[in-house]
Amino acid sequence: MIIEKVILENFRQYYGKHVIEFSKHSIKNITIIHGVNGAGKTSLFLGINWCLYGEKIEHDSDEEHGIVIPGEIPSKYLLTVLKDGENDYVAVEMQFSHQGDRFNVRREVRCMKMDNKLNVEYKTEKFSLMKFKYPSGAEPIPNPINTINVILPQTAGKYFLFDGERIDEFARPGHEYEIRDAIWQVIGLEALSRAKKHIDSAGVRFTSIMRGYDNGDELQDLLDDEKDKLEEISLKSNQLVSSKKELAFAVNEKTTIDQNLSQYMRYSVYIERRKNLESDLIKINNEEISLMNEIRLGVSRGVLLLSSSIVNDITSMLDDKRKKGEIPSNIKETFLKELIERGSCICGRNIKKNSNEEKILLELIKESLPGSLEDEIMQISIDLKSLMPKTETLKYEIKEKLKKNVEIKEKKINIQKELDEIKEYLLNVEEQDVKMLEEKRDKIERNIIDLSLYISRSEETIKDLNEDLKSIRISIENTKSNNIKLELAKKKKVLAEKASDTLFLLHQQFAEEKRTEIQIICEELFQKMIWKESQFQKVKITSEYRLEVVDRHGTPARYDLSAGERELLSLSFIAAMAKASGGEAPFVIDTPFGRISEEPRVNIAKYLPDMTSQLILFVTDVELTAESENEFKKRMDKEYTLVFDDTTGITSIEVGKHV
Amino acid sequence: MERYDERLRKFGVESTIREVILEVIHLEEENITFKAPPRIIQKVMDIVSYHVEDKEESIDSDN
């Protein structure tokens, strides 16, 4: 980011519109802004931070009690110009370039004067980012906050837009995490760190998904079940086939016995009779089945029978209402229309066009319900009434069928009785052959019954087994599908783990390389800028991210550094980070030279501009001595002075140095 | 991103892992202000899933 221009509108002591342009030159990259204490240097500096990040202006803080007193944003001069209830806006706008593109960012908010106070209406705050389109025009950036944080992350920004009074923080003991975080954020390792963290979380979720699909040995158990079921079905089917063969054989045998028995002329009558009875029995059984089906069908329409009393009630109610004229029949409307068309009443009275008689008839027609509704109500009544005879018919039919069913059952009983009598007779005849044949026949018949029952049961069993098999196969498919999903989830988990491990190595390598690189640059710069270069042998950033200085005796000397030396060390570190990051980032420093003596100031002027693409310094009237100022001016392209008007409390920005 | 790509190739990291890493880093860089980690984690899962399923599909089509 190279800041090209800042525009302040009613921001703190900058009442009205104030524009300041910064150096964009690659060599003469310094802009100096002079101002005595209270002139507005810090306000300008805060304005840049507020514009980019919306950072609340801190007026004061009581760290012990954790209190931050918010500072003012709007210019107090607005209290003079605004009336109670009036409002105006406060804005800071910046134009900057980044990687070949030019942008404009603006933050504004409304404030209202009320009871001699200025209230900032934060809900009116607007933040916008525009990108210039060559050769003319601009397009709004849809996600301005994110884009600004990509260009110059807020977390990293604080290392390049910083308050000189806090500049020595890095060099103080106990700030190792800050140094580590600074390196990671500026170098972009923060993104790697978050990436690893989120990939690890993704891996945990994949593991959880795996658990949901893990069926253990369920598939094998199901396959075993399937095999067992198939074997069972096969066995039962084979048994069924055998039984059917046996049944067919038994039926044949019975027929043969009947044929043999019919040879005995003495008993042929009984044999013939039995044959006919058995034939009748088959017919009657079929008749019984058919009859039962008809009865069931009739009963299923029994809702008519059940609702007959309700139907009676409804039709009575509709008739009653019609009689009382509450549901006028369509006949009324048709009848009235006919009278009008005829031109005379049924009593003989004339009904002329536009006469009173016609008007009365037309009124009566209006009072009747819409024809279609009358028709529908009439139809309902007719349909319901037509159901009643059908209901009676159905009742009668079912009764008759039930009666017939009873007759059939009686017939069956009689036939069976006669068959038993014939059997008893033949079992007790004198002729042994006949007796033996009959005994054999009886046995076969009982066998036929047993076989028939067994066959029927087996068929049902096989049917159930096939249903079970179907269920097992569905479960197998589902389990296989889950297994596929489980395998996929496993692969995803493995990929996430590998990516995480690789990221860890990448992060470590980059962090280590950059730590070393920053250390080298920091040491080089510190030794250039410090006035006692022979006192300090090395600058180290340890693997635990401690910023350390080693003195000429080879011992750690950080605790021995003065406040000014700590500032130089911190400045060297920040400059080294900027250089190592390789990206564009402006150095905006507010009162950087408070505790630094002359020689280091001159050295800073010599070497710091090379560490950054843009250096913006806010200095008091006494911070720059002649020598350091001369050194800065070699690389300076723009210079301003903030002039504070004590009468109005307004600061103006004037080109050049006027202190 | 190029520096990461270069380094990963230098490490000899398998292309699928490399692509996943680069896509996730890109996601993180584009979503600095993303305050809802569960949504980021879901997007990371989608990236990983895509690469696994895409690989499976190409194996299936080869077979």
XYZ file of C-alpha atoms in Angstrom:
722
model
C 0.000 0.000 0.000
C 1.322 3.459 -0.917
C -0.780 6.248 0.578
C -1.241 8.989 -1.996
C -3.643 11.355 -0.358
C -5.656 11.801 2.832
C -8.731 14.023 3.081
C -10.062 14.968 6.496
C -13.513 16.448 6.936
C -14.557 17.740 10.325
C -12.297 15.178 11.955
C -11.141 16.300 15.384
C -9.366 19.651 15.055
C -9.662 19.537 11.277
C -12.876 21.445 10.821
C -13.957 21.628 7.165
C -12.089 19.833 4.401
C -8.311 19.357 4.530
C -6.219 17.555 1.957
C -2.689 16.248 2.327
C -0.726 14.471 -0.379
C 2.167 12.137 0.378
C 5.318 11.284 -1.433
C 4.969 8.436 -3.919
C 8.466 8.651 -5.216
C 10.515 5.469 -5.102
C 13.718 7.245 -4.006
C 12.435 10.410 -2.385
C 9.882 8.500 -0.422
C 9.725 10.605 2.728
C 6.916 12.916 3.788
C 7.479 15.004 6.902
C 4.659 16.612 8.808
C 5.715 19.144 11.398
C 3.620 20.271 14.265
C 4.022 21.518 17.791
C 2.426 19.566 20.604
C -1.336 19.594 20.177
C -1.209 20.838 16.593
C -2.922 17.770 15.237
C -0.196 15.265 14.326
C -1.688 12.498 16.378
C -5.177 13.331 15.106
C -3.989 12.956 11.513
C -2.291 9.720 12.426
C -5.445 8.493 14.203
C -7.509 9.579 11.206
C -5.589 7.202 8.942
C -6.161 4.338 11.381
C -9.821 5.197 11.804
C -10.356 5.415 8.070
C -8.809 2.013 7.382
C -9.968 0.028 10.365
C -12.576 2.048 12.206
C -10.429 1.900 15.316
C -11.978 3.719 18.207
C -10.024 6.777 19.185
C -8.645 6.248 22.633
C -8.465 9.377 24.709
C -7.048 7.908 27.828
C -6.847 4.617 29.573
C -6.684 3.428 33.107
C -5.012 0.085 32.643
C -5.205 -0.796 36.301
C -8.982 -0.582 36.269
C -9.351 -1.611 32.660
C -11.034 1.596 31.620
C -10.638 3.199 28.210
C -11.980 6.675 27.817
C -13.127 7.164 24.235
C -11.801 10.211 22.460
C -13.706 12.530 20.203
C -14.063 12.044 16.476
C -15.979 15.130 15.331
C -14.445 18.574 15.264
C -15.503 20.589 18.322
C -15.876 23.604 16.064
C -19.139 22.024 14.927
C -20.528 23.035 18.330
C -20.087 26.615 17.170
C -21.588 26.268 13.726
C -24.393 23.787 14.349
C -27.644 24.575 16.083
C -29.247 22.150 18.510
C -30.736 19.270 16.549
C -28.618 19.923 13.476
C -26.122 17.401 12.193
C -23.155 17.166 9.928
C -20.839 14.376 8.885
C -17.279 13.489 9.858
C -15.173 11.722 7.284
C -11.684 10.581 6.469
C -10.886 9.530 2.940
C -7.699 8.004 1.581
C -6.425 7.395 -1.879
C -3.780 4.690 -2.147
C -2.195 2.382 -4.661
C -1.491 -1.283 -4.215
C 0.131 -3.688 -6.664
C -0.595 -1.487 -9.633
C -4.185 -0.644 -8.737
C -5.477 2.606 -7.318
C -8.105 2.676 -4.598
C -10.188 5.141 -2.673
C -11.371 4.298 0.832
C -13.758 6.436 2.816
C -15.270 6.221 6.251
C -17.877 8.699 7.373
C -20.323 9.049 10.194
C -22.980 11.577 11.152
C -22.940 13.556 14.368
C -25.670 15.675 15.863
C -25.511 18.592 18.252
C -27.772 18.101 21.253
C -27.627 20.020 24.541
C -24.337 21.556 23.550
C -22.778 18.153 22.934
C -21.886 16.344 19.764
C -23.331 12.839 19.609
C -21.817 10.498 17.092
C -24.509 8.359 15.464
C -22.492 5.229 14.882
C -25.360 3.487 13.154
C -24.971 5.997 10.311
C -21.343 4.970 9.813
C -20.499 4.175 6.207
C -17.399 2.486 4.919
C -16.670 2.154 1.216
C -13.818 1.077 -0.995
C -13.606 1.923 -4.690
C -11.154 0.744 -7.297
C -10.274 2.987 -10.205
C -10.801 1.621 -13.657
C -8.406 2.890 -16.260
C -8.856 5.317 -18.091
C -11.798 6.670 -16.109
C -14.417 5.454 -13.716
C -14.403 3.419 -10.566
C -16.123 0.316 -9.281
C -17.165 -0.347 -5.703
C -15.514 -3.306 -3.989
C -18.242 -5.555 -2.572
C -16.383 -6.665 0.544
C -14.348 -3.597 1.563
C -13.401 -4.701 5.085
C -11.996 -7.985 3.866
C -10.182 -6.349 0.954
C -8.510 -3.769 3.189
C -7.423 -6.568 5.486
C -5.953 -8.461 2.573
C -4.018 -5.392 1.419
C -2.811 -4.383 4.881
C -4.174 -6.617 7.641
C -5.251 -4.717 10.717
C -3.237 -7.047 12.882
C -0.125 -6.325 10.802
C -1.035 -2.691 10.201
C -0.324 -1.769 13.778
C 3.329 -2.516 13.116
C 3.530 -0.042 10.256
C 1.157 2.620 11.490
C 2.451 3.120 14.957
C 2.732 5.548 17.743
C 6.324 6.455 18.415
C 5.706 6.577 22.143
C 5.071 2.843 22.146
C 7.792 2.015 19.713
C 10.038 0.322 22.236
C 7.523 -2.372 23.176
C 9.142 -5.094 21.115
C 12.445 -4.590 22.813
C 10.976 -4.900 26.286
C 11.188 -8.221 28.069
C 8.021 -10.288 28.125
C 6.927 -9.357 24.590
C 8.040 -12.571 22.876
C 4.541 -13.452 21.761
C 4.156 -10.026 20.235
C 7.333 -10.526 18.260
C 6.243 -13.955 17.123
C 2.781 -12.706 16.194
C 4.277 -9.682 14.424
C 6.499 -11.879 12.280
C 3.751 -14.338 11.529
C 1.232 -11.670 10.637
C 3.481 -9.483 8.552
C 5.076 -12.389 6.723
C 1.673 -13.969 6.155
C 2.303 -17.026 8.301
C -0.858 -16.269 10.208
C -2.784 -17.582 7.226
C -0.751 -20.816 7.328
C -1.336 -21.157 11.020
C -5.085 -20.742 10.617
C -5.101 -23.061 7.628
C -3.507 -25.812 9.718
C -5.916 -25.240 12.563
C -8.944 -25.435 10.276
C -7.622 -28.479 8.426
C -7.138 -30.192 11.789
C -10.732 -29.357 12.681
C -11.865 -30.724 9.329
C -9.932 -33.937 10.086
C -11.751 -34.282 13.401
C -15.073 -33.907 11.633
C -14.158 -36.552 9.061
C -13.323 -38.908 11.936
C -16.713 -38.236 13.426
C -18.377 -38.948 10.063
C -16.428 -42.205 9.839
C -17.812 -43.317 13.176
C -21.295 -42.781 11.833
C -20.662 -45.163 8.924
C -18.561 -47.730 10.735
C -20.637 -50.912 10.973
C -17.908 -53.134 12.288
C -18.554 -56.691 11.138
C -22.133 -56.032 10.204
C -21.592 -56.705 6.503
C -20.027 -60.096 7.156
C -22.838 -60.970 9.537
C -25.388 -60.000 6.917
C -23.637 -62.019 4.227
C -23.630 -64.984 6.581
C -27.332 -64.437 7.229
C -27.981 -64.295 3.507
C -26.147 -67.543 2.966
C -28.057 -69.236 5.776
C -31.339 -67.941 4.456
C -30.605 -69.182 0.944
C -29.726 -72.597 2.301
C -32.913 -72.678 4.309
C -35.008 -71.668 1.297
C -33.298 -74.281 -0.817
C -33.930 -76.955 1.771
C -37.550 -75.973 2.209
C -38.058 -75.796 -1.560
C -36.611 -79.247 -2.010
C -38.843 -80.556 0.760
C -41.791 -78.855 -0.893
C -41.041 -80.474 -4.223
C -40.777 -83.875 -2.510
C -43.996 -83.315 -0.667
C -45.781 -82.319 -3.856
C -44.491 -85.416 -5.558
C -45.598 -87.472 -2.597
C -49.009 -85.825 -2.709
C -49.377 -86.497 -6.410
C -48.393 -90.108 -5.806
C -50.870 -90.400 -2.933
C -53.655 -88.981 -5.060
C -52.785 -91.463 -7.784
C -52.711 -94.288 -5.327
C -56.106 -93.302 -3.976
C -57.505 -93.252 -7.501
C -56.044 -96.707 -8.140
C -57.595 -98.045 -4.948
C -60.944 -96.585 -5.975
C -60.611 -98.316 -9.312
C -59.764 -101.601 -7.581
C -62.663 -101.228 -5.191
C -65.069 -100.591 -8.030
C -64.165 -104.095 -9.339
C -66.140 -105.516 -6.429
C -69.642 -105.380 -7.901
C -71.228 -105.877 -4.528
C -69.817 -102.557 -3.343
C -69.685 -100.632 -6.632
C -72.780 -98.639 -5.689
C -71.028 -97.330 -2.583
C -67.868 -96.579 -4.529
C -69.817 -94.740 -7.210
C -71.795 -92.852 -4.611
C -68.631 -91.857 -2.820
C -67.124 -90.659 -6.075
C -70.143 -88.430 -6.738
C -70.183 -87.114 -3.182
C -66.528 -86.208 -3.369
C -67.159 -84.437 -6.655
C -70.066 -82.530 -5.086
C -67.911 -81.619 -2.147
C -65.338 -80.040 -4.458
C -68.040 -78.028 -6.221
C -69.585 -76.900 -2.963
C -66.204 -75.837 -1.578
C -65.655 -73.714 -4.674
C -69.122 -72.304 -4.351
C -68.480 -71.447 -0.717
C -65.245 -69.606 -1.588
C -66.968 -67.606 -4.306
C -69.863 -66.747 -2.018
C -67.573 -65.568 0.778
C -65.837 -63.235 -1.683
C -69.181 -61.753 -2.686
C -70.171 -61.235 0.921
C -66.879 -59.514 1.684
C -67.323 -57.208 -1.287
C -70.798 -56.329 -0.215
C -69.770 -55.645 3.359
C -66.943 -53.383 2.149
C -69.621 -51.145 0.745
C -71.286 -51.323 4.121
C -70.530 -47.684 4.756
C -73.821 -47.095 3.022
C -75.509 -49.313 5.539
C -73.798 -47.579 8.431
C -74.613 -44.112 7.186
C -78.242 -44.699 6.369
C -79.489 -42.967 9.519
C -77.244 -39.958 8.888
C -78.406 -39.762 5.275
C -81.985 -39.788 6.498
C -81.270 -36.909 8.850
C -79.563 -34.809 6.172
C -82.257 -35.254 3.573
C -84.954 -34.458 6.147
C -83.119 -31.301 7.134
C -82.697 -30.139 3.531
C -86.362 -30.795 2.756
C -87.430 -28.932 5.848
C -85.344 -25.886 4.973
C -86.646 -25.874 1.429
C -90.204 -26.024 2.610
C -89.577 -22.990 4.826
C -88.085 -21.127 1.846
C -84.603 -20.996 3.378
C -83.212 -22.790 0.337
C -85.397 -21.569 -2.461
C -85.483 -24.000 -5.315
C -84.347 -23.123 -8.747
C -87.862 -23.698 -9.817
C -88.750 -20.361 -8.315
C -86.229 -18.469 -10.445
C -87.154 -20.366 -13.626
C -90.856 -19.913 -12.976
C -90.512 -16.164 -12.436
C -88.416 -15.738 -15.585
C -91.037 -17.639 -17.571
C -93.818 -15.367 -16.347
C -91.852 -12.298 -17.480
C -91.194 -13.852 -20.869
C -94.851 -14.780 -21.268
C -95.945 -11.333 -20.330
C -98.711 -12.587 -18.027
C -99.183 -14.197 -14.643
C -100.900 -17.535 -14.072
C -103.837 -15.550 -12.690
C -104.184 -13.797 -16.042
C -102.803 -10.400 -15.029
C -100.639 -8.710 -17.700
C -96.941 -8.210 -17.045
C -95.811 -5.442 -19.389
C -92.194 -4.382 -19.926
C -90.960 -1.856 -17.314
C -94.256 -2.121 -15.483
C -94.574 -2.367 -11.698
C -95.461 -6.021 -12.049
C -92.230 -6.729 -13.933
C -90.192 -4.796 -11.342
C -91.667 -6.822 -8.504
C -90.912 -10.098 -10.292
C -87.322 -8.980 -11.022
C -86.835 -8.151 -7.315
C -88.053 -11.610 -6.387
C -85.572 -13.147 -8.831
C -82.712 -11.141 -7.221
C -83.619 -12.447 -3.778
C -83.228 -16.048 -4.829
C -79.847 -17.754 -4.534
C -77.547 -18.036 -7.564
C -78.969 -20.692 -9.820
C -75.941 -22.950 -9.582
C -76.034 -23.069 -5.760
C -79.695 -23.912 -5.715
C -79.016 -26.664 -8.243
C -76.177 -28.075 -6.220
C -78.198 -28.219 -3.026
C -81.068 -29.832 -4.875
C -78.707 -32.350 -6.423
C -77.196 -33.275 -3.051
C -80.636 -33.936 -1.718
C -81.542 -36.024 -4.788
C -78.275 -38.033 -4.673
C -78.621 -38.767 -0.998
C -82.180 -39.885 -1.420
C -81.233 -42.129 -4.330
C -78.780 -43.917 -2.041
C -81.533 -45.183 0.204
C -83.058 -47.761 -2.165
C -79.536 -48.967 -3.052
C -78.834 -49.410 0.629
C -81.918 -51.523 1.063
C -80.971 -53.649 -1.941
C -77.491 -54.209 -0.575
C -78.879 -55.216 2.810
C -81.167 -57.718 1.193
C -78.426 -59.161 -1.007
C -76.039 -59.685 1.880
C -78.744 -61.331 3.930
C -79.531 -63.737 1.119
C -75.892 -64.619 0.625
C -75.417 -65.307 4.303
C -78.449 -67.546 4.187
C -77.005 -69.414 1.246
C -73.700 -69.766 3.060
C -75.471 -71.486 5.896
C -77.156 -73.848 3.426
C -73.820 -74.683 1.826
C -72.308 -75.454 5.199
C -75.192 -77.742 6.018
C -74.762 -79.503 2.693
C -71.075 -79.977 3.379
C -71.779 -81.446 6.757
C -74.289 -83.843 5.247
C -71.929 -84.896 2.461
C -69.123 -85.461 4.939
C -71.435 -87.456 7.136
C -72.417 -89.692 4.255
C -68.805 -90.145 3.194
C -67.895 -91.207 6.737
C -70.763 -93.703 6.729
C -69.578 -95.236 3.479
C -66.058 -95.499 4.826
C -67.286 -97.142 8.059
C -69.307 -99.567 6.111
C -66.449 -100.576 3.843
C -64.067 -100.907 6.772
C -66.398 -103.404 8.386
C -67.345 -105.623 5.450
C -66.588 -109.304 5.609
C -64.343 -109.382 2.567
C -60.817 -108.874 3.751
C -59.544 -107.523 0.429
C -62.130 -104.779 0.402
C -61.505 -104.076 4.035
C -57.752 -103.861 3.480
C -58.165 -101.634 0.443
C -60.440 -99.329 2.382
C -58.008 -99.207 5.299
C -55.241 -98.355 2.905
C -57.411 -95.719 1.251
C -58.220 -94.173 4.598
C -54.563 -94.015 5.499
C -53.732 -92.456 2.148
C -56.508 -89.918 2.584
C -55.180 -88.863 5.966
C -51.754 -88.664 4.428
C -53.140 -86.464 1.629
C -54.620 -84.109 4.224
C -51.339 -83.972 6.160
C -49.351 -83.421 3.007
C -51.689 -80.695 1.781
C -51.420 -78.875 5.082
C -47.664 -79.303 5.118
C -47.369 -78.039 1.551
C -49.480 -74.991 2.309
C -47.483 -74.204 5.426
C -44.219 -74.701 3.556
C -45.272 -72.368 0.804
C -46.068 -69.721 3.407
C -42.759 -70.363 5.129
C -40.862 -70.066 1.865
C -42.725 -66.844 1.138
C -41.679 -65.448 4.552
C -38.124 -66.620 4.048
C -38.008 -64.829 0.708
C -39.245 -61.660 2.382
C -36.531 -62.007 5.012
C -33.980 -62.559 2.273
C -35.157 -59.430 0.521
C -34.711 -57.426 3.757
C -31.267 -58.878 4.315
C -30.247 -57.984 0.793
C -31.471 -54.415 1.250
C -29.458 -54.223 4.469
C -26.442 -55.602 2.633
C -26.755 -52.922 -0.032
C -27.096 -50.205 2.609
C -24.136 -51.548 4.522
C -22.039 -51.751 1.366
C -23.042 -48.188 0.575
C -22.043 -47.141 4.091
C -18.777 -48.970 3.675
C -18.078 -47.018 0.514
C -18.867 -43.791 2.361
C -16.705 -44.946 5.236
C -13.801 -45.553 2.883
C -14.273 -42.121 1.342
C -14.388 -40.476 4.763
C -11.211 -42.349 5.703
C -9.471 -41.069 2.597
C -10.591 -37.531 3.355
C -9.320 -37.831 6.887
C -5.981 -39.142 5.679
C -5.687 -36.333 3.122
C -6.511 -33.739 5.788
C -3.871 -35.231 8.090
C -1.235 -35.238 5.383
C -2.091 -31.661 4.440
C -1.888 -30.648 8.094
C 1.522 -32.294 8.552
C 2.831 -30.681 5.396
C 1.493 -27.308 6.465
C 3.236 -27.692 9.791
C 6.560 -28.321 8.034
C 5.941 -25.453 5.617
C 5.086 -23.110 8.456
C 8.117 -24.186 10.440
C 10.435 -23.749 7.491
C 9.066 -20.364 6.503
C 8.986 -19.151 10.084
C 12.547 -20.268 10.624
C 13.792 -18.755 7.370
C 12.034 -15.471 7.977
C 13.134 -15.338 11.593
C 16.716 -15.724 10.425
C 16.283 -13.227 7.598
C 14.660 -10.648 9.886
C 17.375 -11.225 12.435
C 20.097 -10.499 9.882
C 18.412 -7.349 8.554
C 17.538 -6.202 12.070
C 21.126 -6.641 13.239
C 22.503 -4.847 10.194
C 20.137 -1.910 10.608
C 20.543 -1.678 14.365
C 24.293 -1.570 14.079
C 24.032 1.112 11.419
C 21.642 3.247 13.461
C 23.052 2.831 16.985
C 25.741 5.218 18.097
C 27.570 2.635 20.174
C 27.971 0.034 17.480
C 31.124 -1.325 19.071
C 29.204 -2.087 22.266
C 26.806 -4.455 20.641
C 28.028 -7.522 18.852
C 24.856 -9.137 17.655
C 21.095 -8.896 17.516
C 19.261 -12.159 17.831
C 15.705 -13.274 17.471
C 15.796 -16.552 19.306
C 13.759 -19.600 18.332
C 11.408 -18.571 21.149
C 11.091 -15.173 19.458
C 12.960 -13.220 22.092
C 14.548 -10.100 20.677
C 18.008 -10.184 22.139
C 21.076 -8.022 21.944
C 24.493 -9.456 22.678
C 27.119 -7.065 23.919
C 30.809 -6.980 23.190
C 31.424 -9.445 25.967
C 29.086 -11.936 24.383
C 26.480 -11.570 27.116
C 22.794 -10.664 26.701
C 22.395 -6.932 27.035
C 18.734 -6.196 26.462
C 18.107 -5.287 30.051
C 20.947 -2.819 29.829
C 19.487 -0.903 26.918
C 18.303 2.612 27.471
C 14.844 3.722 26.376
C 16.281 5.301 23.244
C 18.301 2.169 22.438
C 15.199 0.041 22.877
C 13.396 2.325 20.454
C 16.129 1.865 17.914
C 16.047 -1.864 18.374
C 12.270 -1.959 17.914
C 12.509 0.302 14.902
C 15.166 -1.935 13.394
C 13.010 -4.952 14.011
C 9.918 -3.390 12.399
C 11.947 -2.166 9.452
C 13.480 -5.624 9.065
C 10.016 -7.182 9.041
C 8.862 -4.771 6.354
C 11.888 -5.593 4.232
C 11.544 -9.334 4.743
C 7.825 -9.314 3.937
C 8.666 -8.064 0.464
C 5.320 -6.336 0.230
C 4.408 -2.698 0.033
C 3.584 -1.217 3.385
C 3.965 2.414 4.399
C 5.777 3.368 7.575
C 3.714 5.946 9.335
C 5.350 6.958 12.592
C 4.027 9.495 15.020
C 6.790 11.285 16.988
C 9.461 8.662 16.544
C 12.407 10.550 17.984
C 11.267 11.431 21.477
C 13.981 9.529 23.258
C 16.558 9.181 20.532
C 19.659 11.327 20.501
C 21.190 13.113 17.573
C 23.548 10.587 16.059
C 21.020 7.777 15.842
C 18.487 10.211 14.395
C 20.864 10.995 11.591
C 21.454 7.289 11.091
C 17.724 6.651 11.011
C 17.407 9.325 8.353
C 20.118 7.599 6.347
C 18.966 4.015 6.533
C 15.294 3.822 7.352
C 13.968 5.077 4.002
C 15.579 2.072 2.292
C 13.565 -0.307 4.445
C 10.199 0.833 3.181
C 8.473 2.031 0.045
C 6.991 5.020 1.839
C 7.976 6.798 5.055
C 5.651 9.326 6.686
C 6.940 11.040 9.795
C 5.012 13.194 12.213
C 7.536 15.275 14.121
C 7.392 18.004 16.710
C 9.220 21.286 16.357
C 12.150 19.984 18.405
C 12.445 16.393 17.260
C 14.511 17.105 14.177
C 17.823 18.800 14.576
C 19.469 20.496 11.653
C 21.705 17.569 10.801
C 19.018 14.908 10.949
C 16.643 17.167 9.103
C 19.181 17.684 6.339
C 19.645 13.978 6.084
C 15.903 13.386 5.823
C 15.523 16.134 3.261
C 17.796 14.250 0.888
C 15.021 11.683 0.573
C 12.061 13.954 1.215
C 9.509 14.823 -1.455
C 6.712 16.428 0.564
C 6.694 18.571 3.691
C 3.842 20.091 5.647
C 3.207 21.957 8.816
C 0.116 21.617 10.944
C -0.878 25.071 12.100
C -3.199 25.277 15.069
C -5.354 28.387 15.450
C -5.762 28.994 19.154
C -8.790 31.242 18.590
C -10.863 28.749 16.717
C -9.236 25.512 17.821
C -8.900 24.514 14.170
C -5.794 23.042 12.566
C -4.915 23.727 8.983
C -2.381 21.961 6.837
C 0.178 24.182 5.183
C 2.752 23.175 2.646
C 6.339 23.478 3.811
C 7.876 23.987 7.211
C 6.567 26.800 9.381
C 7.811 25.968 12.852
C 0.841 -17.990 -2.939
C 3.572 -18.636 -5.479
C 6.166 -18.896 -2.736
C 4.163 -21.640 -1.056
C 3.586 -23.434 -4.346
C 7.291 -23.282 -5.130
C 8.252 -24.557 -1.722
C 5.753 -27.398 -1.811
C 7.015 -28.519 -5.199
C 10.546 -28.357 -3.855
C 9.482 -30.581 -0.956
C 8.159 -33.025 -3.523
C 4.686 -32.886 -2.052
C 2.109 -34.920 -3.956
C -0.039 -32.770 -6.235
C -3.353 -33.473 -4.472
C -1.985 -32.477 -1.069
C -0.335 -29.444 -2.606
C -3.558 -28.318 -4.261
C -5.523 -28.761 -1.037
C -2.982 -26.726 0.916
C -2.889 -23.905 -1.620
C -6.670 -23.719 -1.832
C -7.039 -23.609 1.934
C -4.360 -20.935 2.277
C -6.101 -18.915 -0.408
C -9.362 -19.314 1.483
C -7.724 -18.083 4.684
C -6.131 -15.113 2.953
C -9.415 -14.128 1.337
C -11.349 -14.486 4.584
C -9.266 -12.656 7.100
C -12.280 -11.066 8.704
C -14.328 -14.249 8.665
C -15.614 -14.514 12.183
C -17.423 -17.813 11.859
C -14.929 -20.694 12.018
C -17.578 -23.404 11.487
C -18.250 -21.985 8.021
C -14.555 -21.879 7.228
C -14.145 -25.459 8.478
C -17.033 -26.569 6.249
C -15.367 -24.905 3.258
C -12.088 -26.658 4.122
C -13.972 -29.964 4.300
C -15.498 -29.217 0.894
C -12.025 -28.625 -0.563
C -10.698 -31.914 0.818
C -13.841 -33.793 -0.247
C -13.651 -32.416 -3.744
C -10.099 -33.659 -4.201
C -10.849 -37.109 -2.800
C -14.041 -37.581 -4.803
C -12.518 -36.159 -7.945
C -9.643 -38.637 -7.664
C -12.077 -41.515 -7.081
C -14.054 -40.544 -10.156
C -10.972 -40.453 -12.344
C -9.880 -43.881 -11.024
C -13.351 -45.243 -11.779
C -13.358 -43.806 -15.272
C -9.865 -45.206 -15.916
C -11.103 -48.623 -14.801
